[in-house]
Amino acid sequence: MASVIERVGDLDESQIIDRIQRFLCGTVHTEVGVGDDAAVVRAPDGRVVVSTDALVEGHHFRREWSSARDVGWRAGTQNLADIVAMGASPTSMVVALGVPRDTPVQWVMDFYDGLSQVCATVGAEIVGGDLTAAPVIMVAVTVHGNLGGQPPILRSGASVGDVVAHTGSCGWSAAGFALLQHGGDLRGDAPGAPMAVVERALAAFRAPTSPFVHGLAAQHGHARAMLDVSDGVLRDVGRIATASGVGVNLDDPLTWYDPQPLMQVAAVVDEDDPAYVVRQWMLTGGEDHGFIAVFPPDVALPDGWTAIGTVVPPPRTPSGPCGGAVHRVRVRGVETGEMGSGWDHFSGSSGTAAT
Amino acid sequence: MASVIERVGDLDESQIIDRIQRFLCGTVHTEVGVGDDAAVVRAPDGRVVVSTDALVEGHHFRREWSSARDVGWRAGTQNLADIVAMGASPTSMVVALGVPRDTPVQWVMDFYDGLSQVCATVGAEIVGGDLTAAPVIMVAVTVHGNLGGQPPILRSGASVGDVVAHTGSCGWSAAGFALLQHGGDLRGDAPGAPMAVVERALAAFRAPTSPFVHGLAAQHGHARAMLDVSDGVLRDVGRIATASGVGVNLDDPLTWYDPQPLMQVAAVVDEDDPAYVVRQWMLTGGEDHGFIAVFPPDVALPDGWTAIGTVVPPPRTPSGPCGGAVHRVRVRGVETGEMGSGWDHFSGSSGTAAT
């Protein structure tokens, strides 16, 4: 029986691969692409940087909140950001995609469209994949990068006196999630928040934009440590502090960027204490995919980077959750344990988990 | 509240990573391992072979049929086999693992144990991963390989007159699946099938053993084309035929190997026509992870390889399913379309799909 909407279960795997073939035709980094047992990718540096990350429907996204293009864009962004955070240029990716049999074929096409669009922003090529049936949509992307002869930028290079800097969106993904949870009609101006601000927050959650250019510039800006902010600033700064054996003193988040737009969103979801809500979003909200890097105190920050704190000696008793990571980070000199440490997929106790 | 069995949801991601750290400590191929945004893997050839493949609970395995160690072993095997089928040596892999929150932590440990065991058989190292919550267990493995200066062995190199050869298990995974579907008490001798034969079939389904050594030897044995048999001999030989623009005439499967053990299993599930069942298993059963390669007619086959057919000119009208792949392959000169083309995850019309 023909259905009006073509479903994945109506086709066999090779027919679906034919449809997505046009997203899989890179030549710069790809020596052998899709169609054999494996792809062959160029690695002129003699090393390859590799990272994998998964998105699961109901846990990381909901189809009623995010389009297929958004999910593809977001899956690509979070993976590409991990490569850039190592100081490498993304070259190629492979994609394992599981979908229910009744998923429209168009969903798969749009997913690949979003994925290939974000890849195009950094010149990365999709070189292969796997498509299988699954009870919910699940995406696992593995991405590769080229260090171009430079050493990787690890989390462990921070020294006391260094400047902690941020680039990209901060708190906006959490704000968008809060708006979606809050519900209501967000198409017009929300009370106290102009439509442009509401849309910026929703877009940050659905299809976050990572500042790849600024991330790549950190290598030449002499960054000593860097990471992708995926689990919230507090937790991710804590990871640099732990790996480097230092402490970090962060400035008040409300001074990092103009807080007014986020305050307007916060007023929609919590009229009582928007400043508290904004600090929470900026410190513990996940999925923004900005970068945090540590620079020597005597170099000018590259374009697009904002100083948000200073590397200090470690506290005397760095214990507690995350190997003491949280307790290594203070905001305006105050311990931050009570603010929550960021987003965890399993404990889900804070942040933007879409579970 | 403490539970007697420790569940994944009781721990945060970093605590779980601590537990599996011992499986992630390679040094031969790994320059930077787990613990940063990405890993750095050596690629001395200046190219890297890459493949990704997913397993989803309920579609590719069931927890009541397969142990966690089996699932890890199988996920590793199918991915490593794709690299070997390109004529490359596996070097490293990354793993995206999604599990329900109530999954015992021990399941995750055993999964990594099985995965690392199969990696050890070829010297590959697990260099990173992602762990997330999911409604069912889903595994996406991406594996990398080193061509060591040699060209990749593609599917497109077969010429008329070449010998088609097979190495590894053939039909045994399908036999094991059929036994599990058949049900009943398989712990003693099944009617007509000795316990050793029953156990061989069950093991082939639960934890297939790929003949990596023979696959790697094909490179030096001058193989002109090669692939991993994951979707059944008929479909996979058809892929070589299509990519190479040739036809293939296969010998009767009952002559490839001693058919008696499989006939004994077939007698358990179908007393009427075990020869028909065995041919079906051998031609269309998936998930055995043997290799098929094409060798020039004038070289001796490497150890462990068995001739199963000959490359012939293509049929005059190569049309039909799979771009005519099925119609390019004949068994004893007879078209094989009516036998089914192998295993497809979506259509699931034949073979060993555990859906």
XYZ file of C-alpha atoms in Angstrom:
710
model
C 0.000 0.000 0.000
C 1.449 3.335 -1.007
C 1.467 5.953 1.737
C 1.254 9.659 0.959
C 4.403 10.350 2.968
C 7.323 8.115 1.992
C 8.622 6.316 5.087
C 12.082 4.902 5.725
C 10.558 1.424 6.039
C 9.251 1.676 2.453
C 12.808 1.704 1.080
C 15.840 -0.521 1.500
C 19.108 0.837 2.826
C 20.721 1.227 -0.609
C 17.772 3.275 -1.874
C 18.067 5.603 1.103
C 21.820 5.918 0.591
C 21.107 6.891 -3.036
C 18.950 9.752 -1.759
C 21.619 11.118 0.587
C 24.493 10.558 -1.846
C 24.627 14.259 -2.716
C 25.652 15.077 0.861
C 28.548 12.610 0.637
C 30.684 13.864 -2.231
C 33.672 15.644 -0.679
C 37.022 15.493 -2.453
C 39.407 17.689 -0.461
C 39.906 15.331 2.480
C 38.266 12.201 1.055
C 40.247 9.648 -0.940
C 37.602 6.893 -0.915
C 34.088 7.933 0.076
C 30.833 6.127 0.707
C 30.155 2.823 -1.095
C 32.831 0.437 0.160
C 33.417 -1.232 3.546
C 35.114 1.912 4.839
C 36.219 5.368 3.724
C 39.802 6.519 3.247
C 40.506 10.000 4.587
C 43.674 12.052 4.140
C 45.713 12.672 7.292
C 48.698 14.657 6.001
C 49.861 15.488 9.527
C 50.530 11.807 10.311
C 48.082 12.074 13.216
C 44.312 12.337 13.299
C 42.184 13.981 15.978
C 38.994 11.985 16.617
C 35.891 12.479 18.730
C 32.452 10.858 18.912
C 29.207 12.153 20.376
C 25.620 10.917 20.338
C 22.193 12.571 20.375
C 19.140 10.565 21.405
C 15.543 11.611 20.793
C 13.738 12.352 24.063
C 17.032 12.932 25.850
C 18.819 15.523 23.709
C 16.030 16.715 21.463
C 12.323 16.346 20.790
C 10.932 16.220 17.276
C 8.143 18.624 18.250
C 10.750 21.203 19.349
C 13.480 20.726 16.741
C 13.330 20.202 12.996
C 15.389 17.480 11.312
C 17.674 20.202 9.960
C 18.158 21.517 13.525
C 19.063 18.052 14.799
C 21.597 17.548 11.987
C 23.069 20.997 12.546
C 23.307 20.407 16.300
C 24.844 16.929 15.952
C 27.463 18.372 13.608
C 28.125 21.433 15.754
C 28.801 19.564 18.966
C 31.189 17.178 17.255
C 33.040 19.750 15.153
C 33.438 21.895 18.278
C 35.302 19.063 20.027
C 37.838 18.970 17.197
C 38.303 22.755 17.117
C 38.722 22.707 20.905
C 41.846 20.566 20.377
C 43.316 23.235 18.091
C 42.599 21.122 14.976
C 40.728 21.790 11.735
C 37.823 19.384 11.144
C 38.293 17.311 7.982
C 35.732 14.524 7.858
C 32.932 12.774 9.689
C 30.997 9.511 9.705
C 27.412 9.248 10.917
C 25.527 6.343 12.485
C 21.816 7.111 12.292
C 19.062 4.991 13.810
C 15.451 5.833 12.979
C 12.034 4.216 13.477
C 10.689 2.557 10.326
C 7.826 5.064 10.105
C 10.190 8.059 9.970
C 9.568 10.108 6.814
C 12.424 9.746 4.324
C 12.324 13.541 4.151
C 13.357 13.693 7.819
C 16.542 11.769 6.990
C 17.238 14.034 4.004
C 16.703 17.184 6.086
C 18.899 15.808 8.859
C 21.750 15.274 6.376
C 21.095 18.720 4.940
C 21.558 20.365 8.367
C 24.606 18.235 9.075
C 26.261 19.022 5.751
C 25.482 22.736 6.141
C 27.373 23.006 9.407
C 30.200 20.878 7.971
C 30.467 23.302 5.055
C 31.144 26.186 7.454
C 34.474 24.565 8.368
C 35.209 22.607 5.175
C 34.574 19.170 6.719
C 33.276 16.319 4.539
C 30.797 13.535 5.412
C 32.578 10.384 4.231
C 30.374 7.541 5.376
C 27.678 6.305 7.635
C 25.380 3.605 8.821
C 21.608 3.638 8.748
C 19.609 1.275 10.898
C 16.216 0.826 12.486
C 15.779 2.015 16.079
C 12.859 2.666 18.435
C 13.675 6.405 18.604
C 15.959 8.591 16.534
C 19.569 8.274 17.614
C 22.561 9.925 16.022
C 26.214 9.120 16.669
C 28.678 11.318 14.816
C 32.417 10.736 14.740
C 34.549 13.572 13.460
C 38.205 13.838 12.482
C 40.592 16.762 12.444
C 44.018 17.810 11.268
C 46.494 19.450 13.648
C 48.561 20.839 10.768
C 51.848 20.081 12.517
C 50.905 21.911 15.743
C 50.624 20.286 19.176
C 47.048 19.702 20.379
C 45.628 22.264 22.836
C 44.791 20.163 25.883
C 42.941 20.989 29.074
C 46.064 20.628 31.148
C 48.095 23.676 30.076
C 46.758 26.420 32.379
C 49.189 28.235 34.724
C 48.560 30.552 37.670
C 48.182 34.120 36.417
C 46.747 33.120 33.012
C 43.613 34.750 31.670
C 40.473 32.602 31.292
C 38.520 33.709 28.217
C 35.269 32.755 26.510
C 33.973 33.012 22.976
C 30.502 32.291 21.654
C 27.016 32.079 23.068
C 26.697 31.751 26.845
C 23.452 30.883 28.602
C 21.326 31.212 25.487
C 20.727 27.492 24.937
C 19.514 27.143 28.538
C 17.326 30.204 28.039
C 15.771 28.657 24.923
C 15.149 25.389 26.765
C 13.523 27.293 29.634
C 11.239 29.105 27.177
C 10.177 25.821 25.543
C 9.522 24.268 28.954
C 7.640 27.393 30.010
C 5.413 26.883 26.977
C 2.763 29.338 25.839
C 2.635 31.252 22.598
C 6.161 32.420 21.834
C 5.400 33.654 18.347
C 4.674 37.225 19.383
C 6.519 39.371 21.899
C 6.576 37.543 25.234
C 5.856 39.762 28.251
C 9.008 41.850 28.666
C 11.007 40.109 25.896
C 11.090 41.338 22.293
C 10.517 38.669 19.650
C 14.099 38.945 18.367
C 15.414 38.005 21.807
C 12.973 35.106 22.164
C 13.963 33.810 18.744
C 17.655 34.113 19.520
C 17.153 31.936 22.600
C 15.073 29.323 20.756
C 17.602 29.158 17.903
C 20.482 28.792 20.381
C 18.780 25.714 21.833
C 17.588 24.190 18.562
C 20.594 24.892 16.349
C 23.493 26.297 18.369
C 26.132 28.222 16.445
C 29.673 27.481 17.520
C 32.272 30.228 16.981
C 34.557 27.932 14.966
C 36.584 30.805 13.506
C 37.441 32.172 16.939
C 38.179 28.678 18.216
C 40.598 28.065 15.360
C 42.245 31.459 16.007
C 43.055 30.429 19.579
C 45.851 28.191 18.278
C 47.663 31.170 16.776
C 46.685 33.284 19.793
C 48.929 31.077 21.952
C 46.092 29.436 23.916
C 47.569 27.139 26.581
C 44.377 25.184 27.229
C 40.986 25.034 25.546
C 37.699 23.154 25.577
C 34.249 23.174 24.075
C 31.618 24.378 26.559
C 29.072 21.575 26.320
C 28.154 20.944 29.961
C 28.097 24.493 31.304
C 30.880 27.012 32.007
C 31.277 26.046 35.651
C 31.742 22.357 35.015
C 33.909 22.873 31.931
C 36.160 25.480 33.576
C 36.411 22.991 36.425
C 37.760 20.437 33.963
C 40.555 22.764 32.881
C 41.294 23.536 36.548
C 41.430 19.847 37.467
C 43.520 18.813 34.456
C 45.935 21.707 35.041
C 46.057 21.366 38.835
C 45.012 24.983 39.389
C 42.047 27.018 40.604
C 40.015 29.561 38.659
C 38.366 32.721 39.888
C 35.571 33.791 37.535
C 34.194 37.330 37.353
C 30.461 37.873 37.827
C 28.798 36.425 34.670
C 26.626 39.544 34.428
C 29.821 41.472 33.566
C 31.007 39.123 30.774
C 28.496 40.302 28.205
C 25.631 42.797 28.158
C 23.144 40.873 30.375
C 20.042 42.784 29.294
C 18.820 40.453 26.503
C 19.074 37.348 28.729
C 17.447 39.286 31.588
C 14.493 39.906 29.274
C 14.148 36.169 28.608
C 14.528 35.420 32.317
C 11.704 37.819 33.090
C 9.385 35.653 30.966
C 10.074 32.483 32.941
C 10.785 33.960 36.397
C 9.693 37.466 37.310
C 11.077 37.292 40.845
C 14.831 37.116 40.402
C 15.923 37.271 36.754
C 19.534 38.086 37.685
C 19.765 34.790 39.602
C 18.270 32.906 36.664
C 20.655 34.489 34.165
C 23.700 33.649 36.309
C 22.438 30.045 36.503
C 22.002 29.836 32.731
C 25.455 31.318 32.084
C 27.276 29.207 34.664
C 25.503 25.851 34.433
C 23.544 25.831 31.149
C 24.805 23.224 28.688
C 24.842 22.902 24.911
C 25.962 26.413 23.975
C 29.119 25.119 22.271
C 31.173 28.203 22.871
C 34.833 27.740 23.772
C 36.792 28.471 26.904
C 40.520 28.966 26.573
C 43.365 30.029 28.789
C 45.866 32.557 27.491
C 49.143 33.845 28.921
C 48.630 37.161 30.737
C 50.992 39.065 28.439
C 49.268 38.417 25.063
C 46.302 40.286 23.634
C 43.198 38.092 23.356
C 42.334 37.154 19.751
C 39.275 38.792 18.192
C 35.979 37.498 19.534
C 37.314 36.393 22.921
C 36.216 37.920 26.254
C 38.128 37.630 29.542
C 35.901 36.004 32.179
C 38.362 35.162 34.965
C 41.847 34.378 36.135
C 43.827 31.217 36.879
C 44.709 31.122 40.595
C 46.457 28.622 42.865
C 44.338 25.571 43.668
C 42.271 25.577 46.868
C 43.815 23.609 49.716
C 41.170 20.865 49.778
C 40.056 20.124 46.226
C 37.634 17.311 46.997
C 33.983 16.647 46.307
C 32.048 15.860 43.130
C 33.945 15.603 39.848
C 37.262 15.089 41.637
C 36.924 18.503 43.226
C 36.510 20.215 39.863
C 33.645 22.356 41.109
C 35.487 23.405 44.231
C 38.430 24.601 42.173
C 36.251 27.268 40.571
C 34.980 30.336 42.401
C 32.800 33.143 41.155
C 33.843 36.498 42.596
C 35.842 34.506 45.149
C 32.822 32.513 46.356
C 32.564 28.717 46.166
C 30.003 27.607 43.621
C 29.040 24.152 44.846
C 25.493 25.204 45.659
C 24.852 26.381 42.096
C 25.052 22.879 40.676
C 27.948 21.728 38.589
C 26.379 21.728 35.143
C 24.601 19.246 33.021
C 24.869 15.505 33.418
C 22.952 13.159 31.150
C 22.288 10.663 33.893
C 21.812 12.639 37.109
C 20.071 15.404 35.133
C 19.919 17.484 38.315
C 20.514 20.843 36.697
C 20.933 22.598 33.401
C 19.181 21.974 30.126
C 18.654 18.224 29.950
C 15.662 17.681 27.659
C 14.586 14.523 29.452
C 18.370 4.753 48.481
C 21.099 2.260 47.728
C 20.117 -0.535 45.353
C 21.726 -3.948 45.557
C 22.707 -3.777 41.895
C 24.508 -0.566 41.007
C 22.722 1.144 38.102
C 24.118 3.552 35.541
C 21.677 6.210 36.804
C 23.265 6.011 40.274
C 26.555 7.414 38.934
C 27.506 10.469 36.943
C 29.319 10.170 33.619
C 32.771 10.852 35.058
C 32.346 8.089 37.662
C 31.406 5.631 34.925
C 34.363 6.710 32.803
C 36.603 6.067 35.822
C 35.320 2.483 35.903
C 36.050 1.823 32.229
C 39.369 3.685 32.214
C 41.302 0.417 32.253
C 39.935 -0.476 28.821
C 41.168 2.843 27.425
C 44.895 2.832 27.965
C 46.493 2.045 24.614
C 49.833 3.574 23.747
C 50.892 2.092 20.390
C 48.467 4.043 18.205
C 47.226 6.565 20.784
C 48.971 9.900 21.301
C 46.207 11.533 23.398
C 43.581 9.199 24.847
C 40.365 9.651 26.763
C 39.941 12.712 29.001
C 40.059 15.685 26.656
C 37.656 16.979 23.988
C 39.039 14.484 21.479
C 41.714 11.838 21.094
C 44.810 12.068 18.931
C 45.627 8.906 16.988
C 48.755 8.165 14.955
C 48.266 7.873 11.179
C 51.792 7.251 9.904
C 50.528 6.400 6.429
C 49.184 9.934 5.913
C 45.733 8.447 5.339
C 43.255 6.879 7.703
C 40.649 4.236 6.904
C 37.408 4.876 8.790
C 34.107 3.047 9.206
C 31.124 3.333 11.537
C 28.443 0.798 12.420
C 25.641 0.701 14.966
C 23.917 -2.042 16.987
C 20.495 -1.387 18.492
C 18.858 -3.527 21.172
C 15.777 -5.294 19.825
C 17.001 -4.936 16.247
C 20.502 -6.421 16.317
C 20.530 -8.201 19.659
C 18.385 -9.031 22.645
C 19.697 -8.914 26.167
C 18.045 -12.256 26.969
C 19.967 -13.890 24.090
C 23.327 -12.132 24.283
C 25.514 -11.194 27.236
C 27.038 -7.714 27.489
C 30.397 -9.250 26.626
C 28.855 -10.803 23.491
C 27.410 -7.446 22.421
C 30.766 -5.715 22.910
C 32.591 -8.466 21.061
C 30.094 -8.352 18.199
C 30.129 -4.551 17.913
C 33.910 -4.665 17.741
C 34.014 -7.550 15.290
C 31.701 -6.018 12.716
C 33.581 -2.735 12.750
C 37.085 -4.191 12.739
C 36.062 -6.471 9.863
C 35.170 -3.436 7.738
C 38.689 -2.068 8.164
C 40.371 -5.404 7.421
C 38.157 -5.741 4.328
C 39.847 -2.602 2.958
C 43.257 -4.232 3.333
C 44.083 -2.106 6.390
C 45.203 -2.919 9.934
C 42.799 -1.630 12.605
C 44.473 0.897 14.919
C 41.859 2.603 17.066
C 38.180 2.988 17.791
C 35.742 5.334 19.510
C 32.444 4.173 21.004
C 29.151 5.988 21.489
C 27.070 4.005 23.967
C 23.499 4.812 24.945
C 21.914 2.871 27.812
C 18.753 3.123 29.906
C 19.347 4.633 33.363
C 18.457 1.349 35.064
C 21.160 -0.605 33.202
C 23.528 -2.288 35.670
C 26.945 -0.625 35.682
C 28.317 -4.147 35.364
C 26.659 -4.432 31.937
C 28.661 -1.430 30.718
C 31.869 -2.876 32.163
C 31.257 -6.274 30.552
C 30.416 -4.612 27.235
C 33.762 -2.784 27.275
C 35.471 -6.003 28.303
C 34.122 -7.823 25.227
C 34.939 -4.889 22.988
C 38.491 -4.590 24.253
C 39.016 -8.352 23.974
C 38.243 -8.388 20.269
C 40.319 -5.232 19.773
C 43.256 -6.976 21.418
C 43.152 -9.754 18.797
C 44.209 -7.214 16.157
C 46.111 -4.706 18.291
C 43.473 -1.958 18.043
C 43.024 0.524 20.905
C 39.834 2.125 22.262
C 40.692 5.826 22.406
C 37.485 7.542 23.399
C 33.763 7.433 23.672
C 30.507 8.984 24.666
C 28.050 7.639 27.202
C 24.480 8.830 27.245
C 21.002 7.855 28.366
C 18.761 6.117 25.822
C 15.496 4.158 25.907
C 17.231 0.955 24.735
C 20.884 -0.001 24.467
C 22.481 1.419 21.340
C 26.099 1.144 20.324
C 27.830 3.076 17.562
C 31.455 2.155 17.004
C 33.802 4.012 14.682
C 37.064 2.303 13.840
C 40.251 3.468 12.129
C 42.891 1.600 10.190
C 46.311 1.982 8.667
C 46.981 0.992 5.049
C 50.739 0.833 5.622
C 51.525 2.435 2.284
C 49.408 -0.036 0.270
C 46.398 0.895 -1.875
C 43.015 0.029 -0.335
C 41.355 -3.189 -1.574
C 38.054 -1.947 -2.990
C 35.009 -3.798 -4.265
C 35.616 -2.656 -7.801
C 38.736 -4.634 -8.745
C 37.290 -7.976 -9.951
C 38.006 -9.120 -13.541
C 36.465 -11.911 -15.621
C 38.286 -15.176 -14.926
C 39.220 -14.265 -11.328
C 38.564 -16.680 -8.486
C 35.967 -15.741 -5.863
C 37.059 -17.011 -2.452
C 35.667 -17.025 1.085
C 37.220 -17.226 4.531
C 35.528 -17.595 7.891
C 32.194 -18.795 9.162
C 29.381 -19.138 6.618
C 25.753 -19.684 7.563
C 26.503 -20.308 11.227
C 25.152 -17.007 12.539
C 21.871 -17.581 10.717
C 21.804 -21.122 12.110
C 22.262 -19.789 15.641
C 19.502 -17.225 15.140
C 17.195 -19.944 13.827
C 17.910 -22.090 16.895
C 17.127 -19.204 19.263
C 13.907 -18.458 17.382
C 13.041 -22.154 17.398
C 13.349 -22.034 21.190
C 13.199 -25.069 23.440
C 15.904 -26.422 25.686
C 19.185 -26.190 23.759
C 21.393 -27.141 26.669
C 21.463 -30.844 25.906
C 21.774 -32.538 22.535
C 18.999 -31.272 20.280
C 17.298 -33.990 18.221
C 19.861 -34.877 15.567
C 22.411 -32.209 16.537
C 25.279 -32.801 18.972
C 25.695 -30.151 21.662
C 29.031 -28.983 20.229
C 27.327 -28.156 16.937
C 24.456 -26.352 18.682
C 26.913 -24.335 20.739
C 28.970 -23.455 17.685
C 25.850 -22.023 16.021
C 24.765 -20.080 19.110
C 28.270 -18.656 19.582
C 28.440 -17.643 15.905
C 25.278 -15.588 16.366
C 26.093 -14.148 19.780
C 29.795 -13.448 19.354
C 30.902 -14.016 15.747
C 34.602 -14.616 15.178
C 36.009 -12.860 12.158
C 39.069 -14.409 10.467
C 41.102 -11.213 10.767
C 44.415 -12.953 10.131
C 43.221 -14.403 6.833
C 41.657 -11.075 5.874
C 44.924 -9.268 6.494
C 46.782 -11.937 4.468
C 44.617 -11.186 1.418
C 46.557 -7.963 0.866
C 49.787 -9.882 0.377
C 47.899 -12.602 -1.503
C 47.206 -10.075 -4.281
C 43.458 -9.831 -3.658
C 41.899 -7.542 -6.274
C 38.639 -6.932 -4.405
C 37.429 -7.740 -0.905
C 34.550 -7.136 1.487
C 33.246 -8.155 4.876
C 30.274 -10.541 4.602
C 27.753 -8.797 6.845
C 24.523 -9.038 4.838
C 24.857 -12.534 3.381
C 27.132 -14.002 0.698
C 24.662 -13.465 -2.136
C 24.092 -9.789 -1.471
C 27.746 -9.107 -0.686
C 29.086 -10.959 -3.735
C 26.511 -8.948 -5.679
C 28.142 -5.775 -4.384
C 31.527 -6.808 -5.744
C 29.892 -7.781 -9.055
C 28.090 -4.441 -9.331
C 31.096 -2.336 -8.319
C 33.334 -4.263 -10.732
C 30.801 -4.429 -13.579
C 31.005 -8.218 -13.801
C 28.939 -11.313 -13.046
C 29.744 -14.099 -10.596
C 28.941 -17.782 -10.856
C 28.986 -19.423 -7.427
C 29.437 -23.139 -6.855
C 26.823 -25.009 -4.817
C 27.272 -23.806 -1.201
C 27.075 -27.435 -0.012
C 30.449 -27.992 -1.735
C 32.249 -24.993 -0.142
C 32.678 -26.611 3.262
C 31.659 -29.904 4.856
C 27.870 -29.312 5.092
C 27.181 -32.018 7.697
C 27.374 -29.890 10.877
C 25.006 -27.246 9.488
C 22.712 -29.997 8.167
C 22.472 -31.278 11.740
C 21.377 -27.858 12.973
C 18.945 -27.535 10.078
C 17.392 -30.841 11.033
C 16.478 -29.327 14.432
C 14.517 -26.455 12.937
C 13.256 -28.068 9.710
C 13.148 -31.819 9.290
C 11.681 -31.645 5.778
C 14.418 -30.082 3.664
C 17.599 -29.377 5.617
C 19.682 -28.967 2.432
C 17.418 -26.124 1.318
C 17.696 -24.484 4.748
C 21.498 -24.786 4.802
C 21.806 -23.235 1.337
C 19.587 -20.374 2.504
C 21.707 -19.809 5.603
C 24.948 -19.896 3.613
C 23.739 -17.660 0.788
C 21.540 -15.128 2.593
C 22.370 -15.342 6.317
C 23.931 -12.142 7.655
C 26.317 -11.309 10.490
C 28.905 -14.046 9.959
C 31.675 -11.512 9.330
C 33.752 -13.728 7.111
C 35.430 -12.154 4.099
C 34.928 -12.585 0.384
C 37.826 -11.689 -1.887
C 38.637 -11.988 -5.552
C 42.047 -13.297 -6.575
C 43.751 -13.538 -9.974
C 43.371 -17.063 -11.420
C 47.107 -17.682 -11.530
C 47.966 -17.227 -7.822
C 47.562 -19.764 -5.041
C 44.908 -18.780 -2.510
C 46.383 -17.711 0.839
C 45.927 -20.072 3.805
C 42.403 -20.210 5.153
C 40.681 -19.198 1.910
C 38.285 -21.454 -0.048
C 37.300 -20.966 -3.694
C 33.512 -20.609 -3.981
C 33.021 -19.339 -7.515
C 34.306 -17.557 -10.582
C 34.046 -14.058 -12.020
C 32.164 -14.189 -15.346
C 30.966 -11.578 -17.832
C 27.950 -9.612 -16.610
C 24.478 -10.790 -17.632
C 22.995 -8.830 -20.510
C 20.241 -7.186 -18.434
C 21.549 -6.359 -14.993
C 18.427 -4.728 -13.596
C 16.216 -5.289 -10.580
C 16.732 -4.811 -6.836
C 20.060 -3.440 -5.616
C 20.915 -2.068 -9.044
C 20.824 -5.571 -10.431
C 23.354 -6.834 -7.898
C 21.377 -10.000 -7.232
C 20.911 -10.765 -10.891
C 24.651 -10.555 -11.483
C 25.175 -13.560 -9.223
C 24.203 -17.094 -10.170
C 24.540 -20.288 -8.179
C 25.429 -23.254 -10.404
C 24.425 -21.036 -13.320
C 20.914 -20.428 -11.981
C 19.549 -16.965 -11.132
C 19.137 -16.466 -7.411
C 16.517 -13.718 -7.201
C 13.941 -16.008 -5.648
C 16.248 -16.884 -2.731
C 16.110 -13.358 -1.320
C 19.019 -11.031 -1.513
C 20.219 -11.072 2.078
C 19.543 -9.122 5.159
C 18.158 -5.604 5.206
C 17.581 -3.773 8.481
C 14.454 -2.064 7.233
C 12.730 -4.511 4.932
C 13.829 -7.394 7.183
C 12.429 -9.803 4.632
C 15.044 -12.497 5.005
C 18.105 -13.495 6.949
C 18.849 -13.068 10.631
C 17.264 -9.744 11.605
C 16.505 -10.067 15.291
C 13.470 -7.781 15.087
